[in-house]
Each structure stands twice: as C-alpha cells, then as structure tokens.
Coordinates of C-alpha atoms (C1' of nucleotides) in Angstrom, one line a residue:
Chain X
M1 CA 23.0 7.7 1.7
D2 CA 23.1 4.3 0.1
I3 CA 19.6 3.5 -1.3
R4 CA 18.6 0.0 -2.3
F5 CA 15.4 -1.2 -3.9
Y6 CA 14.1 -4.5 -4.9
N7 CA 13.9 -4.3 -8.8
S8 CA 11.3 -6.4 -10.4
L9 CA 13.2 -6.3 -13.6
T10 CA 16.3 -8.1 -12.2
H11 CA 14.6 -9.9 -9.4
Q12 CA 17.0 -8.6 -6.8
I13 CA 17.8 -5.9 -4.4
E14 CA 20.1 -3.4 -6.1
P15 CA 21.7 -0.1 -5.2
F16 CA 19.7 2.8 -6.6
T17 CA 21.4 5.6 -8.3
P18 CA 19.5 8.1 -10.6
I19 CA 20.6 8.6 -14.1
Q20 CA 21.0 12.3 -13.4
A21 CA 22.5 13.0 -10.0
G22 CA 20.2 14.6 -7.6
T23 CA 17.1 14.1 -9.8
V24 CA 14.7 11.2 -9.9
S25 CA 12.2 10.7 -12.6
M26 CA 9.3 8.5 -11.6
Y27 CA 6.1 7.3 -13.3
N28 CA 3.3 5.7 -11.3
C29 CA 0.5 3.8 -12.9
G30 CA -2.5 5.6 -11.6
P31 CA -6.2 5.0 -11.4
T32 CA -8.8 4.2 -14.1
V33 CA -11.7 6.6 -13.4
Y34 CA -14.8 4.8 -14.0
D35 CA -15.8 4.4 -10.3
Y36 CA -14.6 5.5 -6.9
A37 CA -11.2 4.4 -6.1
H38 CA -11.0 1.5 -3.5
I39 CA -8.5 1.0 -0.7
G40 CA -6.5 -1.5 -2.6
N41 CA -5.9 1.1 -5.3
F42 CA -4.7 3.5 -2.6
R43 CA -2.4 1.1 -1.1
T44 CA -0.3 1.3 -4.3
F45 CA -0.8 5.1 -4.5
V46 CA 0.2 5.7 -1.0
F47 CA 3.2 3.5 -1.6
A48 CA 4.2 5.7 -4.5
D49 CA 3.7 8.7 -2.2
V50 CA 5.9 7.5 0.5
L51 CA 8.6 6.6 -2.0
R52 CA 8.5 10.1 -3.4
R53 CA 8.7 11.7 0.1
F54 CA 11.6 9.4 1.0
L55 CA 13.6 10.2 -2.1
E56 CA 13.1 13.9 -1.4
L57 CA 14.4 13.7 2.2
A58 CA 17.2 11.6 0.8
G59 CA 18.2 14.7 -1.1
H60 CA 16.7 14.2 -4.6
T61 CA 14.5 16.4 -6.5
V62 CA 11.7 14.1 -7.7
H63 CA 9.8 14.4 -11.0
Q64 CA 6.8 12.4 -10.5
V65 CA 4.0 11.6 -12.9
M66 CA 0.8 9.6 -12.1
N67 CA -1.5 9.1 -14.9
I68 CA -5.3 9.2 -14.8
T69 CA -6.8 6.7 -17.3
D70 CA -9.9 8.3 -18.6
V71 CA -10.1 6.5 -21.9
G72 CA -12.8 3.9 -21.8
H73 CA -11.5 0.5 -21.2
M74 CA -13.3 -2.7 -21.2
T75 CA -15.3 -4.2 -18.4
D76 CA -13.9 -7.4 -16.8
D77 CA -16.2 -9.6 -18.6
Q78 CA -13.5 -11.8 -20.0
L79 CA -12.9 -9.8 -23.1
A80 CA -9.8 -8.1 -24.3
D81 CA -8.3 -6.5 -27.2
G82 CA -11.2 -4.0 -27.7
G83 CA -14.2 -6.4 -27.1
G84 CA -16.8 -6.1 -24.4
E85 CA -18.6 -3.1 -22.9
D86 CA -16.9 0.1 -22.5
K87 CA -16.2 0.9 -18.8
M88 CA -17.4 4.4 -19.2
A89 CA -20.6 3.1 -20.6
A90 CA -21.0 0.9 -17.5
A91 CA -20.2 3.8 -15.2
A92 CA -22.9 5.9 -16.9
K93 CA -25.3 3.0 -16.2
R94 CA -24.4 3.1 -12.5
L95 CA -24.7 6.8 -12.4
K96 CA -28.3 6.6 -14.1
E97 CA -29.2 4.1 -11.3
S98 CA -28.2 6.5 -8.7
K99 CA -30.1 9.2 -10.5
K100 CA -33.2 7.2 -10.4
Q101 CA -32.7 6.9 -6.6
G102 CA -32.8 10.7 -6.4
V103 CA -29.0 11.3 -6.4
A104 CA -28.1 13.2 -9.4
L105 CA -24.3 13.3 -9.3
I106 CA -23.7 14.6 -12.8
E107 CA -26.0 16.3 -15.3
N108 CA -25.4 13.9 -18.3
P109 CA -24.4 10.3 -17.5
D110 CA -24.3 9.5 -21.2
D111 CA -21.4 11.8 -21.8
P112 CA -18.2 9.8 -21.1
Y113 CA -16.1 12.8 -20.7
A114 CA -18.4 14.0 -17.9
V115 CA -18.4 10.7 -16.3
A116 CA -14.6 10.6 -16.3
E117 CA -14.4 14.3 -15.2
F118 CA -16.7 13.2 -12.2
F119 CA -14.7 10.4 -11.1
T120 CA -11.4 12.2 -11.7
G121 CA -12.6 14.9 -9.4
A122 CA -13.5 12.2 -6.8
F123 CA -10.2 10.5 -7.0
I124 CA -8.2 13.8 -6.6
E125 CA -10.3 14.4 -3.5
D126 CA -9.5 11.1 -2.1
A127 CA -5.9 11.4 -3.0
K128 CA -5.8 14.7 -1.1
L129 CA -7.5 13.5 1.9
L130 CA -4.9 10.6 2.0
G131 CA -2.1 13.0 1.8
L132 CA -0.8 12.2 -1.7
K133 CA 1.7 15.1 -2.4
I134 CA 1.3 14.9 -6.0
A135 CA -2.4 15.6 -5.8
D136 CA -2.0 18.3 -3.3
E137 CA 0.9 20.2 -4.7
Y138 CA 1.5 19.0 -8.3
P139 CA -1.9 18.2 -9.8
G140 CA -0.4 19.2 -13.1
Q141 CA 1.7 16.0 -13.1
M142 CA -1.5 13.8 -13.1
P143 CA -2.1 13.8 -16.9
R144 CA -5.4 12.6 -18.4
A145 CA -4.9 10.0 -21.0
T146 CA -7.6 11.7 -23.3
D147 CA -5.3 14.7 -23.4
H148 CA -2.5 12.7 -24.8
V149 CA -4.0 10.6 -27.6
V150 CA -3.3 12.9 -30.3
P151 CA 0.0 14.6 -29.3
S152 CA 1.6 11.6 -27.7
M153 CA 0.1 8.3 -28.4
I154 CA -0.6 8.5 -32.1
P155 CA 2.9 9.6 -33.0
M156 CA 4.4 6.8 -30.9
I157 CA 2.2 4.1 -32.6
G158 CA 3.3 5.6 -35.9
S159 CA 6.9 5.3 -34.9
L160 CA 6.4 1.6 -33.8
I161 CA 4.9 0.9 -37.3
E162 CA 7.8 2.5 -39.0
K163 CA 10.3 0.5 -37.1
D164 CA 8.4 -2.8 -37.8
H165 CA 7.4 -3.3 -34.1
A166 CA 3.7 -2.9 -35.1
Y167 CA 1.5 -3.7 -37.9
M168 CA -2.0 -3.2 -39.2
A169 CA -3.9 -6.4 -39.2
E170 CA -6.7 -7.4 -41.6
D171 CA -9.3 -6.3 -39.2
G172 CA -7.9 -2.8 -39.4
A173 CA -6.6 -2.8 -35.8
V174 CA -3.0 -1.9 -35.1
Y175 CA -1.0 -4.5 -33.0
F176 CA 2.4 -4.6 -31.4
S177 CA 4.5 -7.5 -32.7
V178 CA 5.9 -9.3 -29.6
Q179 CA 8.1 -11.3 -31.9
S180 CA 9.8 -8.2 -33.0
F181 CA 11.0 -7.5 -29.4
P182 CA 13.3 -10.2 -28.0
D183 CA 13.3 -9.0 -24.4
Y184 CA 9.4 -9.5 -24.2
G185 CA 8.8 -11.4 -21.0
K186 CA 12.0 -10.2 -19.3
L187 CA 10.1 -8.4 -16.5
S188 CA 7.6 -11.0 -15.6
G189 CA 9.9 -14.0 -16.1
N190 CA 7.7 -15.2 -18.9
S191 CA 8.6 -16.5 -22.3
L192 CA 6.4 -16.5 -25.3
D193 CA 6.3 -20.2 -25.6
K194 CA 5.5 -20.8 -21.8
L195 CA 2.5 -18.4 -21.5
R196 CA -0.6 -20.4 -21.6
G197 CA -2.8 -18.5 -23.9
G198 CA -6.1 -17.7 -22.3
A199 CA -5.4 -19.0 -18.9
G200 CA -6.3 -15.7 -17.4
G201 CA -9.7 -15.9 -19.0
R202 CA -9.4 -12.4 -20.7
V203 CA -9.0 -13.4 -24.2
Q204 CA -11.6 -13.8 -26.8
D205 CA -10.8 -16.1 -29.6
S206 CA -12.4 -14.0 -32.3
H207 CA -9.8 -11.2 -31.7
Q208 CA -7.0 -13.6 -31.9
T209 CA -7.4 -14.6 -35.5
H210 CA -6.0 -11.5 -37.1
K211 CA -2.8 -11.4 -35.0
R212 CA 0.6 -12.7 -36.2
H213 CA 1.2 -14.1 -32.7
P214 CA -1.4 -14.7 -29.9
A215 CA 0.5 -12.5 -27.5
D216 CA 0.4 -9.3 -29.8
F217 CA -1.4 -6.6 -28.2
L218 CA -3.7 -3.7 -29.3
L219 CA -2.3 -0.3 -30.0
W220 CA -5.1 1.2 -32.0
K221 CA -8.6 0.1 -32.4
P222 CA -10.7 1.7 -35.3
D223 CA -14.2 2.0 -34.2
A224 CA -16.4 4.9 -35.5
S225 CA -19.2 4.0 -33.1
H226 CA -17.2 4.2 -29.9
L227 CA -18.2 6.9 -27.5
M228 CA -14.7 8.2 -27.2
K229 CA -12.9 8.4 -30.5
W230 CA -10.1 10.3 -32.2
D231 CA -9.0 10.6 -35.8
S232 CA -5.8 8.7 -36.7
P233 CA -3.9 7.5 -39.8
W234 CA -5.6 4.0 -39.0
G235 CA -9.1 5.5 -38.9
A236 CA -11.2 7.0 -36.2
G237 CA -11.0 5.0 -33.0
Y238 CA -9.3 4.7 -29.6
P239 CA -5.9 3.7 -28.3
G240 CA -5.0 0.4 -26.6
W241 CA -4.4 0.6 -22.9
H242 CA -0.7 0.0 -22.7
I243 CA 0.4 2.8 -25.1
E244 CA -0.9 5.5 -22.8
C245 CA 1.7 5.1 -20.1
S246 CA 4.6 4.7 -22.6
A247 CA 3.4 7.9 -24.4
M248 CA 2.8 10.0 -21.3
A249 CA 5.9 9.0 -19.5
K250 CA 8.0 10.0 -22.4
A251 CA 6.0 13.3 -23.1
I252 CA 5.8 14.6 -19.6
L253 CA 9.1 13.4 -17.9
G254 CA 10.8 14.3 -21.3
K255 CA 13.0 11.3 -21.1
D256 CA 13.6 8.1 -23.0
T257 CA 14.7 6.3 -19.9
I258 CA 13.4 7.1 -16.6
D259 CA 14.6 6.1 -13.1
I260 CA 11.6 4.4 -11.5
H261 CA 8.3 3.0 -12.6
T262 CA 5.7 1.8 -10.0
G263 CA 2.4 0.0 -10.1
G264 CA 0.5 -2.7 -8.4
E265 CA 1.7 -6.4 -8.8
D266 CA -1.1 -7.1 -11.2
N267 CA 0.4 -4.6 -13.7
I268 CA 3.7 -6.6 -14.1
F269 CA 2.1 -8.7 -16.8
P270 CA 0.9 -7.8 -19.3
H271 CA 0.8 -4.0 -18.8
H272 CA 4.4 -3.2 -17.7
E273 CA 5.8 -5.9 -20.1
C274 CA 4.0 -4.2 -22.9
E275 CA 5.1 -0.7 -21.8
I276 CA 8.7 -1.7 -21.9
A277 CA 8.2 -3.2 -25.3
Q278 CA 6.6 0.0 -26.7
T279 CA 9.0 2.5 -25.2
C280 CA 12.2 0.5 -26.0
G281 CA 10.7 -0.3 -29.5
A282 CA 10.0 3.3 -30.1
T283 CA 13.3 4.7 -28.6
G284 CA 15.7 2.0 -29.4
N285 CA 17.0 2.0 -25.9
D286 CA 17.6 -1.1 -23.6
H287 CA 15.6 0.3 -20.8
F288 CA 12.4 2.1 -20.3
A289 CA 12.7 2.3 -16.5
N290 CA 15.8 1.4 -14.7
F291 CA 13.9 0.3 -11.6
W292 CA 10.5 -1.3 -11.5
L293 CA 8.9 -1.4 -8.1
H294 CA 5.7 -3.2 -7.5
S295 CA 3.4 -3.2 -4.5
R296 CA 1.6 -6.4 -3.3
F297 CA -2.1 -6.5 -3.1
L298 CA -4.1 -5.5 -0.1
L299 CA -6.4 -8.2 1.5
V300 CA -9.5 -7.5 3.6
E301 CA -9.8 -9.6 6.7
G302 CA -7.5 -12.2 5.1
E303 CA -9.4 -12.6 1.9
K304 CA -9.0 -10.9 -1.4
M305 CA -11.2 -8.1 -1.9
S306 CA -14.1 -8.6 -4.3
K307 CA -17.4 -7.3 -4.9
S308 CA -19.0 -10.8 -4.7
K309 CA -17.5 -11.3 -1.2
G310 CA -18.9 -8.0 0.0
N311 CA -15.6 -6.9 1.3
F312 CA -14.9 -4.4 -1.4
H313 CA -14.4 -1.0 0.2
T314 CA -13.9 2.4 -1.4
V315 CA -11.9 5.1 0.3
R316 CA -15.1 6.8 1.0
D317 CA -16.8 3.6 2.5
V318 CA -13.9 3.6 5.1
L319 CA -13.8 7.3 5.9
E320 CA -17.5 7.7 6.1
G321 CA -17.9 4.8 8.6
R322 CA -19.6 2.2 6.3
V323 CA -17.0 -0.3 7.0
T324 CA -16.5 -0.2 10.7
G325 CA -19.6 1.7 11.8
R326 CA -17.5 4.7 12.7
A327 CA -16.2 7.4 10.8
V328 CA -12.4 7.2 10.2
D329 CA -9.9 9.9 10.1
P330 CA -8.1 10.1 6.7
A331 CA -4.8 9.9 8.6
V332 CA -5.7 6.6 10.1
L333 CA -6.5 5.1 6.8
R334 CA -3.2 6.5 5.2
F335 CA -1.2 5.0 8.2
E336 CA -3.0 1.7 7.8
L337 CA -2.1 1.6 4.1
L338 CA 1.5 2.5 4.6
K339 CA 2.5 0.7 7.7
G340 CA 3.4 -2.6 6.0
H341 CA 6.1 -3.4 3.5
Y342 CA 5.2 -2.7 0.0
R343 CA 6.5 -6.0 -1.2
S344 CA 4.2 -7.9 1.2
N345 CA 0.5 -8.4 1.0
I346 CA -1.1 -6.1 3.6
N347 CA -4.2 -7.2 5.5
F348 CA -6.8 -4.5 6.0
T349 CA -8.9 -5.3 9.2
A350 CA -11.1 -3.4 11.5
K351 CA -8.6 -4.2 14.3
G352 CA -5.8 -3.0 12.2
L353 CA -7.5 0.3 11.6
A354 CA -8.0 0.7 15.4
D355 CA -4.3 -0.1 15.9
S356 CA -3.5 2.6 13.4
A357 CA -5.8 5.0 15.2
S358 CA -3.8 4.4 18.4
A359 CA -0.5 5.0 16.6
V360 CA -1.6 8.2 15.0
R361 CA -3.0 9.4 18.3
R362 CA 0.2 8.7 20.0
F363 CA 2.2 10.5 17.2
R364 CA 0.0 13.5 17.4
N365 CA 0.2 13.6 21.1
A366 CA 4.0 14.0 20.9
V367 CA 4.3 16.7 18.1
H368 CA 2.4 19.7 17.1
T369 CA 1.9 20.9 13.5
D370 CA 3.8 24.2 14.1
T371 CA 6.9 22.4 15.2
K372 CA 10.1 23.0 13.3
S373 CA 11.6 20.0 11.8
A374 CA 14.9 18.6 13.1
P375 CA 17.8 18.8 10.7
L376 CA 18.2 15.9 8.2
D377 CA 21.5 15.0 9.6
H378 CA 20.2 14.5 13.1
P379 CA 21.3 11.0 14.1
D380 CA 17.6 10.0 14.9
V381 CA 16.3 11.3 11.7
Q382 CA 19.2 9.5 9.9
A383 CA 18.5 6.3 11.5
F384 CA 14.9 6.5 10.3
L385 CA 15.9 7.4 6.8
E386 CA 18.7 4.7 6.7
T387 CA 16.2 2.1 7.4
L388 CA 13.9 3.4 4.7
A389 CA 16.9 3.3 2.3
N390 CA 16.8 -0.5 2.7
D391 CA 14.1 -1.3 0.2
L392 CA 11.7 1.1 1.8
N393 CA 11.6 -0.8 5.1
I394 CA 8.8 1.3 6.6
A395 CA 7.9 -1.1 9.3
G396 CA 11.4 -1.2 10.6
A397 CA 11.7 2.6 10.4
L398 CA 8.4 2.8 12.2
G399 CA 9.9 0.6 15.0
I400 CA 12.6 3.2 15.3
V401 CA 10.2 6.0 15.6
F402 CA 8.2 4.4 18.4
E403 CA 11.3 3.3 20.2
R404 CA 12.4 7.0 20.0
M405 CA 8.9 8.1 21.2
K406 CA 9.5 6.4 24.6
K407 CA 12.1 9.2 25.4
S408 CA 10.3 12.4 25.7
D409 CA 12.6 15.3 25.6
D410 CA 12.9 18.7 23.9
E411 CA 14.3 17.1 20.6
L412 CA 11.4 14.6 20.2
P413 CA 8.8 16.9 18.5
S414 CA 11.2 18.3 15.9
I415 CA 12.3 14.8 15.1
L416 CA 8.8 13.6 14.7
S417 CA 8.0 16.6 12.7
R418 CA 10.7 15.6 10.2
V419 CA 9.5 12.0 10.2
N420 CA 6.0 13.3 9.5
E421 CA 7.3 14.6 6.3
I422 CA 7.2 11.1 5.0
L423 CA 4.5 9.6 7.1
G424 CA 2.1 12.6 6.5
I425 CA -0.3 11.9 9.4
L426 CA -0.4 15.2 11.3
P427 CA -3.8 17.1 10.7
T428 CA -2.3 19.9 8.5
N429 CA -0.9 17.4 6.0
I430 CA -3.9 15.5 5.4
G431 CA -7.5 16.2 4.4
S432 CA -6.9 19.9 4.8
N433 CA -8.4 22.3 2.3
V434 CA -10.4 19.7 0.5
Q435 CA -13.6 21.1 -0.7
S436 CA -15.6 18.0 -1.4
H437 CA -18.5 18.2 -3.8
I438 CA -19.8 15.0 -2.3
P439 CA -21.1 15.4 1.3
F440 CA -18.7 13.8 3.8
R441 CA -20.4 12.6 6.9
H442 CA -17.4 13.3 9.1
N443 CA -17.2 16.9 8.0
V444 CA -20.6 17.8 8.8
E445 CA -21.0 15.9 12.1
A446 CA -19.0 18.2 14.3
E447 CA -21.2 21.3 13.8
V448 CA -24.4 19.9 15.4
F449 CA -22.7 19.1 18.6
S450 CA -20.7 21.3 21.0
P451 CA -18.1 19.4 22.8
K452 CA -16.5 22.6 24.2
N453 CA -19.7 23.3 26.1
L454 CA -19.9 20.0 27.6
C455 CA -16.3 19.9 28.6
D456 CA -16.8 23.1 30.5
Q457 CA -19.9 21.6 32.2
L458 CA -17.9 18.5 33.0
D459 CA -15.1 20.5 34.6
A460 CA -17.7 22.5 36.6
A461 CA -19.4 19.3 37.8
R462 CA -15.9 17.9 38.8
A463 CA -15.1 21.1 40.7
E464 CA -18.2 20.7 42.9
K465 CA -17.5 16.9 43.2
N466 CA -20.7 16.0 41.4
F467 CA -19.1 13.0 39.9
T468 CA -22.4 11.4 38.8
K469 CA -23.1 14.4 36.6
A470 CA -19.5 14.5 35.5
D471 CA -19.6 10.9 34.4
T472 CA -22.9 11.3 32.6
I473 CA -21.5 14.1 30.5
R474 CA -18.3 12.2 29.8
Q475 CA -20.4 9.3 28.5
Q476 CA -22.4 11.7 26.5
L477 CA -19.3 12.9 24.7
I478 CA -17.9 9.3 24.3
D479 CA -21.3 8.3 22.7
E480 CA -21.0 11.1 20.2
G481 CA -17.6 9.9 19.0
Y482 CA -15.2 11.7 21.1
D483 CA -12.0 10.9 23.1
V484 CA -12.2 12.6 26.4
K485 CA -9.0 13.6 28.1
T486 CA -8.4 15.1 31.4
T487 CA -5.5 17.7 31.1
K488 CA -4.0 20.3 33.5
G489 CA -6.0 22.9 31.5
G490 CA -9.3 21.0 32.0
T491 CA -11.1 18.5 30.0
V492 CA -10.5 18.2 26.2
A493 CA -12.6 16.3 23.8
T494 CA -11.2 15.4 20.4
K495 CA -12.9 13.6 17.6
R496 CA -12.2 9.9 17.8
L497 CA -9.8 9.0 15.0
A498 CA -11.5 5.7 14.1
Chain D
rG7 C1' 1.0 -26.3 -15.4
rG8 C1' 4.8 -21.8 -16.2
rC9 C1' 6.5 -17.3 -14.1
rC10 C1' 6.7 -13.9 -9.6
rG11 C1' 6.2 -12.3 -4.2
rG12 C1' 5.2 -13.9 0.8
rG13 C1' 4.4 -17.5 5.5
rU14 C1' 7.6 -14.7 12.3
rA15 C1' 3.7 -14.7 19.4
rG16 C1' -3.9 -13.6 20.2
rC17 C1' -3.5 -9.8 16.0
rC18 C1' -0.3 -6.5 12.7
rG19 C1' 4.5 -6.6 11.4
rA20 C1' 10.9 -5.8 11.4
rG21 C1' 15.3 -8.4 11.6
rU22 C1' 19.3 -11.9 12.4
rG23 C1' 24.2 -18.3 11.6
rG24 C1' 24.5 -17.6 18.7
rU25 C1' 22.5 -12.1 22.9
rC26 C1' 16.6 -6.0 22.3
rA27 C1' 12.8 -5.1 17.0
rG28 C1' 8.2 -2.2 17.3
rG29 C1' 2.9 -1.5 17.7
rC30 C1' -2.1 -3.3 19.2
rG31 C1' -4.1 -6.5 22.7
rG32 C1' -3.1 -9.4 27.6
rC33 C1' -1.0 -9.4 32.6
rG34 C1' 1.2 -6.4 37.0
rG35 C1' 2.0 -1.6 38.8
rG36 C1' 2.0 4.2 38.8
rC37 C1' -1.2 8.4 37.5
rU38 C1' -6.9 9.3 38.4
rG39 C1' -12.7 10.7 42.5
rC40 C1' -13.5 6.5 38.8
rA41 C1' -11.9 6.3 33.9
rA42 C1' -9.5 7.9 29.3
rC43 C1' -4.7 9.7 28.0
rC44 C1' 0.2 9.0 29.5
rC45 C1' 4.3 6.4 32.2
rC46 C1' 7.0 1.9 34.1
rG47 C1' 7.6 -3.5 34.2
rU48 C1' 6.2 -8.3 32.0
rA49 C1' 4.9 -13.1 29.3
rG50 C1' 4.7 -15.2 24.3
rA51 C1' 7.2 -16.7 17.8
rC52 C1' 9.8 -18.0 13.6
rG53 C1' 4.5 -23.2 8.0
rC54 C1' 6.1 -28.7 7.6
rG55 C1' 10.2 -32.4 6.6
rG56 C1' 15.3 -33.3 5.6
rG57 C1' 20.5 -31.4 4.9
rU58 C1' 25.0 -28.2 6.1
rU59 C1' 26.9 -26.4 11.0
rC60 C1' 29.4 -26.7 17.6
rG61 C1' 24.8 -24.1 16.8
rA62 C1' 19.5 -22.8 11.8
rU63 C1' 13.8 -18.6 12.4
rU64 C1' 18.1 -17.0 9.2
rC65 C1' 21.9 -20.8 4.4
rC66 C1' 20.7 -25.3 1.0
rC67 C1' 16.9 -29.1 -0.9
rG68 C1' 11.9 -31.0 -1.0
rC69 C1' 6.8 -30.2 0.4
rC70 C1' 2.3 -27.5 2.1
rC71 C1' -0.4 -22.9 2.3
rC72 C1' -1.6 -17.7 0.9
rG73 C1' -1.3 -13.8 -2.8
rG74 C1' -0.4 -12.1 -8.0
rU75 C1' 0.0 -13.3 -13.2
rC76 C1' -0.6 -16.1 -17.9
rU77 C1' -2.9 -10.2 -22.7
rC78 C1' -7.1 -4.0 -20.8
rC79 C1' -7.5 -5.3 -12.2
rA80 C1' -3.6 -1.0 -7.9

RNA sequence: GGCCGGGUAGCCGAGUGGUCAGGCGGCGGGCUGCAACCCCGUAGACGCGGGUUCGAUUCCCGCCCCGGUCUCCA
C-alpha cells in the first residue's frame, strides 16, 4: 500500500516509508497534566490514535510513545524561560479551592507530585474512554517527564554543552545556542532574522539579557526554591520544556532518528523546532523525525476555545452533559473528534455532536461487537484503507463506509468490524473497563431506572391495544434519555448516545 | 509585518480541468396503531476579482476572510 502524508518539514505530501521496513517509530507530544484535558487536546491525541491504528492495519508494527509532561511549566502569564508561576502551583491553588467547596480530590494539594499524579490519572481515564489504544493497551509507553530528568535529559544537556550547541550563561542557566544549528527555523519556515522578538507576548526582557541570541532557549534552570527540582552539574533546578521530548523519544524509542513525530499546530514553533535542534545537535544526524504531522486546532461553535469566551470544554464537561445538557457517549465524542481531516480546523458544535451520535448509532446497528473482522485484502476494506493512505483522508474514507452501509448483506458486519479497528466506536472498544475514581454521571444514571421493566409494560399495553398507556410509557422512557425502538422481539430501549 | 494551514449547499465535510462523494437536516414516499429505528427517491455548492483554456470549484496571479505561530498552548 502506498502511504502518503503531508510532511510539515518539507511542506508537501510525500510517500511514507519507514526507516526499518515493517516497523514505525512514532512520538506524539502528549498532555501537560496540570488540569483536566480539554476536547482540543484530545483532537490531537485522537488523531495520533487513528494514525497508529491505520499504520497497523497497513501492516506495520507501531512503536508509539506519548509523553506526559508532569514537570511544572509556567502559566500563560506572558512569561517564558523560567519566569512566572509554576503551573503545578497554580493547579494546587485550584485544587484547594475545590477542597474549600467540600470536594477533596487529593490529600495534599501542595505536593506537586500528587497534583501531577492526580491529573495524570484523570488523563489516562479520559484517554481510555476515548479509545486511545496506547492508554488502554500500552500505558508503559506513556512516560512521565519527571522519571526522565536524571537518566535522559541531564545527559543530553551535557552532550549539547560538550558539542558547543549549548552554554551556561552568566545567570547560571543553560541555553541552547540557536546560531550553532544552521537548520534552526527549517520546520516552521522561520529564519532567525525574520522572527519578530516578543510578538507572541511570551518573552520577558529580563530573561533575554544573558542570552547570546534572543532565540536561544532554556535547557536547564537552576532554582533551589522550585517545588520540583533535581541535582545536576549546573546546580539543583529543573529542565526546560523542549528537552523532555528529545530525551524521551531517544530513550524509549531507542533511535536517533524516528519515523513520525506528531503534535498540535501550536507546537511547530518553537517546541518542535527546538526538539529538532536538540536531538540533531546531540546525535549529529540530519533528521530527528523523518515525518512531522501536525493537527489543526479545534474551534467551538466557530470560535477559538478560550476560558474567557466560556466555550472551553474538558472531555468530562462533554461526557457528563455540561455542554449540551445531555450526557454524551464517549464513542460519539471520539467520532466527532476524528471525522474531520487532521489538517483542517474542526468545528465542535452541539449539532455536530448530534450528527455524530446518528453516525455512531447507524454504525452500531449494522455490526455487533462479536463479529469477526473481514480479511484485510477484502476489496471494500482495501478501498477504505487506500483512501486513508492518502494523507489520512478520514472523511473520504467514511464516505466509502457509509456508501457501503447502504448495501446490507452478509459481508457488511465483518467489513464494518474491520473498519472499526480504526474508528474504535463500538461499545467494547471504548469506555470499557474504566474504573473512574471521579464519579461519572452517565455511569450511575442507568441503575436507578429500569428500562427493561417499562419496555415489557409497553409491549403489554400494545398487545391489548391500550395505545394511550403505551404512548405514556414510551414518553417516559424518552424523557429518561432513552431511544425507544420497536423490534420483532418487542420494544428495546437503549441509552441515547448524545 | 514574516512564516504556516484552510475557505465547497441550511450545517459538517471529500474530491475533481468536462459526468456520483458521504453524513446531518429539508422535501416526497414505504414501514408503523401513531412514532422512533430502518428503507427508497429528491433538491441545493465550490470566498472575491482577473488570467490560461473549447471548458476552471480544480491550474496561475492579486485580494478578502478564518485559524496557528513569532520562544514553555494539542
């Protein structure tokens, strides 16, 4: 199968061939765990998951790593390079607020490791609910940055200093020297003289004075008062953000050059630009990742998501019904996040969610979870995969699936079962076996209401042609959030998907 | 201002130098006690202005709009 991806590094669609035939190494920039993940975060993570699943069906073994950033980073208060308030400290403050309101989510909000642990747990739950294979089957491939400071990051920083790609400045901090790396700017299309310093509003002048070049970025910040700190040859302190991904990709994937690196479009500059400089500076290779794939941002009702606009939604907000007023099945949210092309903005809307619910329902009507998957070389499966092979054209591929669903025959369920290995929207693939330590409304709800009982009563009423009574019961089921279906075997009520 | 991605029917979204995307919704019909589910049919589109061409939504140029980024946002 000829796979082609748009490579951000070369700005064009290129044939994809792994370095080692049959095996793909892939690194995904993961979450920073100082709060619950939002749906925009998961747009990117679901994209990485679909990519993984596609590559597997295309015949590759995929070695995937998704990092969890649990080192305190700065708040978004316009300060960079080690200034500003620690994000973990800010998270602690939020947790204390919730404790005051009677919800004690963790014992000690002042312990940044406990805060990180709490939100890491929440993230992995969300990831499982949304069907991320890595969280469900390979949680060991989701390294914590805090575990890699000493074994991976400090040695890499040392190596960069040795090779004159990094230096210790007068303020004691270690910076990467961008002028030592001629390719700096290649990924983002920037050049050092074109970058407008400070235009992003994230630079604080006082941190710039000690750098050789304004674009030099932090590798190590000595700070003995920091909540999270490690001993290093440059004093006790903490690592810069960019170094963690370079170090962990190398440490866990075990390669100097990997096949694919993904992330959100905001990561292109500076984060991924810096990763390339660090890794290539340390290894001496031309490439860190051969392919860079970036997903575009998610918008909410046509606008960018922001706390000030009140359209900032966590995964939990959506699933628990705080966004639409109705609980949403995780498969519906997954489908909503994956149905658009990764290289376009997707627009998250209440209507879109309802559309996705219909799509998931139709899909589930046509295939059962115990159906055996059709062979990979089945023409209809191939048509689906070939479309995905063209830069992960998921919308085109879904068009093929829905077209095929119009023809209901014996083969259809097995074809859809195979397709589902990528879509991941059948009940068993998603949200199963998640033991949440945070109460989920939609998990609890079903127990206090017995739809089976009412369905039986409804059927009895219909049998004696008491349609008024039957309609009353049906309305009751609908009001409780069920889809009511009349089948040959009687009335069936299923939880509404959204 | 530089760099990067995008703009396709009411909504979401593929694709193509000439003839079908697909989904939701709409309309008409079938099924139904009535509905829902399901099935069949059907209408409607390519941001704006030039250019190339027999023909442009598609290729080229200019413009407008949206999104990202310009050093710790997925």
